[in-house]
Amino acid sequence: SVIIQTEDISRVYRMGSETIHALKSVSITINRGEYVAFMGPSGSGKSTLMNIVGCLDTPSGGQYILNGKDVSNMTDNELAEIRNKEIGFVFQTFNLLPRSTSLDNVSLPLIYAGYSKRVRDEKAMQALESVGLGPRAKHKPNELSGGQRQRVAIARALVNDPSIMLADEPTGNLDTKTSYEIMELFENLHAKGNTIIMVTHEEDIAKYAHRIVRLRDGLIESDEINTEVIRHS
Ligand code: ADP
Ligand code: ADP
């Protein structure tokens, strides 16, 4: 079933007298369970598209339907609500609370959902175990490696059972070997049915996705099924 549908979306930034057409016309349909990479050089519109798909921003024109809802013209508060429910974010810089344990970092999104502390801890523990970090539940970020920190961030993104995991340059701060481990984890999450969208400018990382959408100058240059998904094990 369709989870994301953008219809001719555009995004214009105005800076003084200058007008920047960051996205010109982007139409894309993504089904539940797909694993897609948004690729493209710097300035091609990846962040702009990701911000719209992730409900951090709305398009200047066109329509965006997320999980059956038209979110194109929502207010910031409405968008925030949709975001909490539908999207799990993973960032290049992990964005973990430095003084909180893995368990507390992962359980954070559940506070807004109104669960009791006991249920939050249970769900957070399950999410940590699903990324292989159960034994690190009581550790703080500075007691973890980069790859482990990113696993905590991935567990946090998934703990609310979002419709989509949106990962912005998820390996940007990791060495090559650790990057491949995170890509193996993504493959496992994909195999379990998670919908994954990954934004990257790295060809080697995009190759792990099952579909590669290439942007250039605010337009889709190509949109292809990846027939040679890399697997390490
Ligand atoms: P990418 O993520 O592929 O590097 P971006 O979506 O960040 O591309 O940027 C696309 C174009 O829009 C670039 O020309 C960029 O400078 C411009 N742009 C992005 N965000 C803003 C903004 N907030 N204000 C003005 N221009 C922006
Ligand atoms: P990356 O491609 O690594 O994600 P970018 O440099 O494209 O980083 O963008 C980082 C953030 O800065 C984005 O959220 C984007 O909207 C904003 N941005 C990019 N270009 C500009 C710009 N020219 N003016 C203002 N903000 C911008």
Short mmCIF file of C-alpha atoms and ligand atoms in Angstrom, two decimals:
data_model
loop_
_atom_site.label_atom_id
_atom_site.label_comp_id
_atom_site.label_asym_id
_atom_site.label_seq_id
_atom_site.Cartn_x
_atom_site.Cartn_y
_atom_site.Cartn_z
CA SER A 1 0.00 0.00 0.00
CA VAL A 2 1.08 3.57 -0.66
CA ILE A 3 2.60 5.38 2.31
CA ILE A 4 4.09 8.46 0.59
CA GLN A 5 2.76 10.28 -2.43
CA THR A 6 4.06 13.62 -3.61
CA GLU A 7 2.34 15.26 -6.56
CA ASP A 8 4.34 17.91 -8.38
CA ILE A 9 5.77 19.41 -5.18
CA SER A 10 8.00 22.45 -5.28
CA ARG A 11 9.86 24.49 -2.68
CA VAL A 12 10.97 28.04 -3.17
CA TYR A 13 13.24 29.89 -0.75
CA ARG A 14 13.31 33.66 -0.83
CA MET A 15 16.43 35.39 0.38
CA GLY A 16 16.11 39.13 -0.03
CA SER A 17 15.56 39.73 -3.71
CA GLU A 18 16.82 36.27 -4.64
CA THR A 19 14.49 33.32 -5.28
CA ILE A 20 15.91 29.82 -4.99
CA HIS A 21 13.97 26.95 -6.55
CA ALA A 22 15.26 24.18 -4.30
CA LEU A 23 12.61 21.74 -5.58
CA LYS A 24 11.00 22.40 -8.95
CA SER A 25 8.53 19.57 -9.44
CA VAL A 26 8.89 16.27 -7.64
CA SER A 27 6.34 13.47 -7.97
CA ILE A 28 7.12 10.25 -6.18
CA THR A 29 5.18 7.32 -4.76
CA ILE A 30 6.62 5.08 -2.07
CA ASN A 31 4.94 1.92 -0.81
CA ARG A 32 4.94 0.55 2.71
CA GLY A 33 8.01 -1.61 3.30
CA GLU A 34 10.21 0.01 0.65
CA TYR A 35 13.84 0.88 1.32
CA VAL A 36 14.69 3.97 -0.72
CA ALA A 37 17.78 6.16 -1.01
CA PHE A 38 17.54 9.81 -2.03
CA MET A 39 20.84 10.51 -3.78
CA GLY A 40 22.30 13.57 -5.37
CA PRO A 41 25.09 16.11 -5.20
CA SER A 42 25.19 18.91 -2.67
CA GLY A 43 22.52 21.50 -3.46
CA SER A 44 20.35 19.11 -5.50
CA GLY A 45 17.43 19.38 -3.06
CA LYS A 46 17.83 16.26 -0.88
CA SER A 47 17.50 18.05 2.46
CA THR A 48 14.59 20.10 1.17
CA LEU A 49 12.77 16.99 -0.03
CA MET A 50 13.57 15.13 3.17
CA ASN A 51 12.29 18.01 5.28
CA ILE A 52 8.99 17.96 3.40
CA VAL A 53 8.65 14.15 3.42
CA GLY A 54 9.48 14.21 7.16
CA CYS A 55 6.85 16.90 7.85
CA LEU A 56 9.46 19.40 9.05
CA ASP A 57 8.47 21.71 6.21
CA THR A 58 5.60 22.06 3.72
CA PRO A 59 5.87 22.46 -0.05
CA SER A 60 5.39 25.83 -1.75
CA GLY A 61 3.26 24.10 -4.38
CA GLY A 62 1.87 20.66 -5.12
CA GLN A 63 0.47 18.05 -2.81
CA TYR A 64 1.95 15.65 -0.28
CA ILE A 65 -0.16 12.75 0.95
CA LEU A 66 1.33 10.84 3.88
CA ASN A 67 -0.40 7.66 4.98
CA GLY A 68 -3.63 8.82 3.34
CA LYS A 69 -3.59 12.33 4.81
CA ASP A 70 -2.97 15.53 2.88
CA VAL A 71 -0.27 17.23 4.92
CA SER A 72 0.58 19.91 2.31
CA ASN A 73 -1.16 22.76 4.11
CA MET A 74 -0.98 21.75 7.75
CA THR A 75 -0.05 24.15 10.53
CA ASP A 76 3.18 23.65 12.48
CA ASN A 77 1.28 22.08 15.39
CA GLU A 78 -0.57 19.67 13.13
CA LEU A 79 2.70 18.77 11.42
CA ALA A 80 4.38 18.12 14.77
CA GLU A 81 1.64 15.72 15.72
CA ILE A 82 1.88 13.84 12.42
CA ARG A 83 5.67 13.73 12.79
CA ASN A 84 5.55 12.20 16.26
CA LYS A 85 3.18 9.52 15.05
CA GLU A 86 4.47 8.72 11.59
CA ILE A 87 8.19 9.47 11.36
CA GLY A 88 11.28 8.16 13.13
CA PHE A 89 14.33 10.35 12.45
CA VAL A 90 17.96 9.24 12.34
CA PHE A 91 20.63 11.93 11.94
CA GLN A 92 24.26 12.04 10.95
CA THR A 93 25.14 13.46 14.37
CA PHE A 94 23.01 10.96 16.38
CA ASN A 95 21.41 13.80 18.44
CA LEU A 96 21.33 11.85 21.72
CA LEU A 97 20.95 13.47 25.14
CA PRO A 98 24.51 13.25 26.54
CA ARG A 99 23.55 12.83 30.20
CA SER A 100 20.89 10.19 29.62
CA THR A 101 21.33 6.42 29.36
CA SER A 102 20.57 4.54 26.15
CA LEU A 103 17.31 3.36 27.70
CA ASP A 104 16.23 6.92 28.60
CA ASN A 105 17.23 8.27 25.19
CA VAL A 106 15.19 5.57 23.46
CA SER A 107 12.15 5.93 25.71
CA LEU A 108 11.95 9.72 25.18
CA PRO A 109 9.54 9.68 22.20
CA LEU A 110 7.15 7.52 24.24
CA ILE A 111 6.60 10.26 26.83
CA TYR A 112 4.53 12.22 24.30
CA ALA A 113 2.51 9.10 23.58
CA GLY A 114 1.46 9.01 27.24
CA TYR A 115 2.72 5.57 28.29
CA SER A 116 3.58 4.77 31.91
CA LYS A 117 7.26 4.63 32.89
CA ARG A 118 7.13 0.84 33.16
CA VAL A 119 5.70 0.44 29.64
CA ARG A 120 8.14 3.02 28.26
CA ASP A 121 11.11 1.14 29.70
CA GLU A 122 9.77 -2.16 28.39
CA LYS A 123 9.30 -0.82 24.87
CA ALA A 124 12.66 0.99 24.92
CA MET A 125 14.40 -2.20 26.04
CA GLN A 126 12.77 -4.15 23.21
CA ALA A 127 13.88 -1.50 20.70
CA LEU A 128 17.45 -1.61 22.06
CA GLU A 129 17.46 -5.39 21.84
CA SER A 130 16.23 -5.20 18.23
CA VAL A 131 19.39 -3.25 17.32
CA GLY A 132 21.64 -5.54 19.37
CA LEU A 133 22.22 -3.06 22.19
CA GLY A 134 20.35 -4.65 25.11
CA PRO A 135 23.60 -5.01 27.09
CA ARG A 136 24.28 -1.25 26.72
CA ALA A 137 20.92 -0.04 28.08
CA LYS A 138 22.46 1.64 31.13
CA HIS A 139 25.36 3.27 29.29
CA LYS A 140 25.52 6.94 28.40
CA PRO A 141 26.49 8.13 24.90
CA ASN A 142 30.10 8.95 25.87
CA GLU A 143 30.51 5.32 27.00
CA LEU A 144 29.53 4.05 23.55
CA SER A 145 31.27 3.82 20.17
CA GLY A 146 29.98 5.84 17.21
CA GLY A 147 28.26 2.79 15.75
CA GLN A 148 26.63 2.00 19.10
CA ARG A 149 25.42 5.61 19.40
CA GLN A 150 23.85 5.38 15.99
CA ARG A 151 22.16 2.12 17.04
CA VAL A 152 20.68 3.91 20.04
CA ALA A 153 19.42 6.64 17.70
CA ILE A 154 17.91 4.00 15.41
CA ALA A 155 16.21 2.32 18.37
CA ARG A 156 14.82 5.73 19.39
CA ALA A 157 13.55 6.30 15.85
CA LEU A 158 11.72 2.97 15.85
CA VAL A 159 10.41 2.76 19.41
CA ASN A 160 7.11 4.45 18.51
CA ASP A 161 6.57 2.05 15.63
CA PRO A 162 6.52 4.88 13.03
CA SER A 163 5.28 4.45 9.46
CA ILE A 164 8.64 5.58 8.10
CA MET A 165 12.23 5.69 9.29
CA LEU A 166 13.90 8.74 7.75
CA ALA A 167 17.69 8.66 7.95
CA ASP A 168 19.70 11.75 6.94
CA GLU A 169 23.31 10.78 6.07
CA PRO A 170 23.16 8.03 8.74
CA THR A 171 26.77 6.96 8.17
CA GLY A 172 28.21 10.46 7.70
CA ASN A 173 30.08 10.38 11.02
CA LEU A 174 31.11 6.71 10.96
CA ASP A 175 34.17 4.91 9.66
CA THR A 176 33.78 2.54 6.71
CA LYS A 177 33.51 -0.68 8.70
CA THR A 178 30.99 0.77 11.14
CA SER A 179 29.02 2.26 8.23
CA TYR A 180 28.66 -1.19 6.71
CA GLU A 181 27.47 -2.58 10.05
CA ILE A 182 24.78 0.11 10.21
CA MET A 183 23.80 -0.73 6.62
CA GLU A 184 23.47 -4.40 7.63
CA LEU A 185 21.17 -3.32 10.43
CA PHE A 186 19.08 -1.31 7.94
CA GLU A 187 18.82 -4.40 5.74
CA ASN A 188 17.56 -6.41 8.73
CA LEU A 189 15.04 -3.69 9.58
CA HIS A 190 13.90 -3.66 5.96
CA ALA A 191 13.53 -7.44 6.02
CA LYS A 192 11.30 -7.08 9.08
CA GLY A 193 9.00 -4.80 7.08
CA ASN A 194 10.13 -1.32 8.10
CA THR A 195 9.80 1.46 5.53
CA ILE A 196 13.16 3.21 5.22
CA ILE A 197 14.14 6.40 3.44
CA MET A 198 17.80 7.28 3.56
CA VAL A 199 19.31 10.53 2.31
CA THR A 200 22.92 10.29 1.23
CA HIS A 201 25.38 11.80 -1.18
CA GLU A 202 27.54 8.67 -0.97
CA GLU A 203 27.17 6.24 -3.85
CA ASP A 204 28.60 3.37 -1.76
CA ILE A 205 25.91 3.84 0.87
CA ALA A 206 23.00 4.37 -1.56
CA LYS A 207 23.82 0.96 -3.06
CA TYR A 208 22.44 -0.73 0.06
CA ALA A 209 18.95 0.59 -0.64
CA HIS A 210 16.54 -1.34 -2.85
CA ARG A 211 15.46 1.73 -4.81
CA ILE A 212 17.58 4.75 -5.67
CA VAL A 213 16.05 8.14 -6.46
CA ARG A 214 18.55 10.60 -7.89
CA LEU A 215 17.94 14.33 -7.59
CA ARG A 216 19.58 17.05 -9.62
CA ASP A 217 18.79 20.76 -9.55
CA GLY A 218 15.48 20.21 -7.74
CA LEU A 219 14.21 17.53 -10.12
CA ILE A 220 14.22 13.74 -10.12
CA GLU A 221 16.91 12.70 -12.53
CA SER A 222 16.27 8.97 -12.18
CA ASP A 223 14.26 6.59 -10.02
CA GLU A 224 15.35 2.98 -10.27
CA ILE A 225 15.07 -0.34 -8.52
CA ASN A 226 18.53 -1.37 -7.33
CA THR A 227 19.06 -4.84 -8.73
CA GLU A 228 22.44 -5.23 -7.06
CA VAL A 229 21.81 -4.60 -3.39
CA ILE A 230 25.06 -5.09 -1.50
CA ARG A 231 25.14 -7.76 1.20
CA HIS A 232 28.09 -8.50 3.43
CA SER A 233 27.01 -11.65 5.23
P1 ADP B 1 21.09 19.11 -0.63
O1 ADP B 1 20.53 18.55 0.63
O2 ADP B 1 20.95 18.18 -1.79
O3 ADP B 1 22.49 19.59 -0.46
P2 ADP B 1 19.32 21.35 -0.19
O4 ADP B 1 17.91 20.86 -0.22
O5 ADP B 1 19.94 21.62 1.13
O6 ADP B 1 20.21 20.37 -1.08
O7 ADP B 1 19.42 22.69 -1.04
C1 ADP B 1 18.84 22.88 -2.34
C2 ADP B 1 19.02 24.33 -2.74
O8 ADP B 1 18.22 25.16 -1.90
C3 ADP B 1 20.43 24.84 -2.57
O9 ADP B 1 20.65 25.78 -3.58
C4 ADP B 1 20.42 25.48 -1.20
O10 ADP B 1 21.42 26.46 -1.07
C5 ADP B 1 19.03 26.06 -1.15
N1 ADP B 1 18.47 26.10 0.21
C6 ADP B 1 18.23 25.05 1.02
N2 ADP B 1 17.69 25.43 2.19
C7 ADP B 1 17.58 26.78 2.11
C8 ADP B 1 17.08 27.78 3.00
N3 ADP B 1 16.59 27.48 4.21
N4 ADP B 1 17.11 29.07 2.58
C9 ADP B 1 17.62 29.38 1.37
N5 ADP B 1 18.08 28.50 0.48
C10 ADP B 1 18.07 27.22 0.84
P1 ADP B 2 23.31 18.46 4.06
O1 ADP B 2 23.24 18.41 2.55
O2 ADP B 2 24.56 17.92 4.63
O3 ADP B 2 22.06 17.92 4.71
P2 ADP B 2 22.91 21.27 3.70
O4 ADP B 2 24.06 22.19 3.73
O5 ADP B 2 22.29 20.93 2.40
O6 ADP B 2 23.34 19.98 4.50
O7 ADP B 2 21.73 21.84 4.60
C1 ADP B 2 21.72 21.85 5.99
C2 ADP B 2 20.53 22.68 6.42
O8 ADP B 2 20.76 24.05 6.10
C3 ADP B 2 19.26 22.25 5.71
O9 ADP B 2 18.22 22.07 6.65
C4 ADP B 2 18.93 23.37 4.74
O10 ADP B 2 17.55 23.65 4.71
C5 ADP B 2 19.71 24.56 5.28
N1 ADP B 2 20.32 25.32 4.18
C6 ADP B 2 20.97 24.83 3.12
N2 ADP B 2 21.35 25.78 2.27
C7 ADP B 2 20.95 26.96 2.83
C8 ADP B 2 21.04 28.32 2.45
N3 ADP B 2 21.62 28.71 1.32
N4 ADP B 2 20.54 29.25 3.27
C9 ADP B 2 19.93 28.89 4.40
N5 ADP B 2 19.80 27.61 4.83
C10 ADP B 2 20.29 26.67 4.04
#
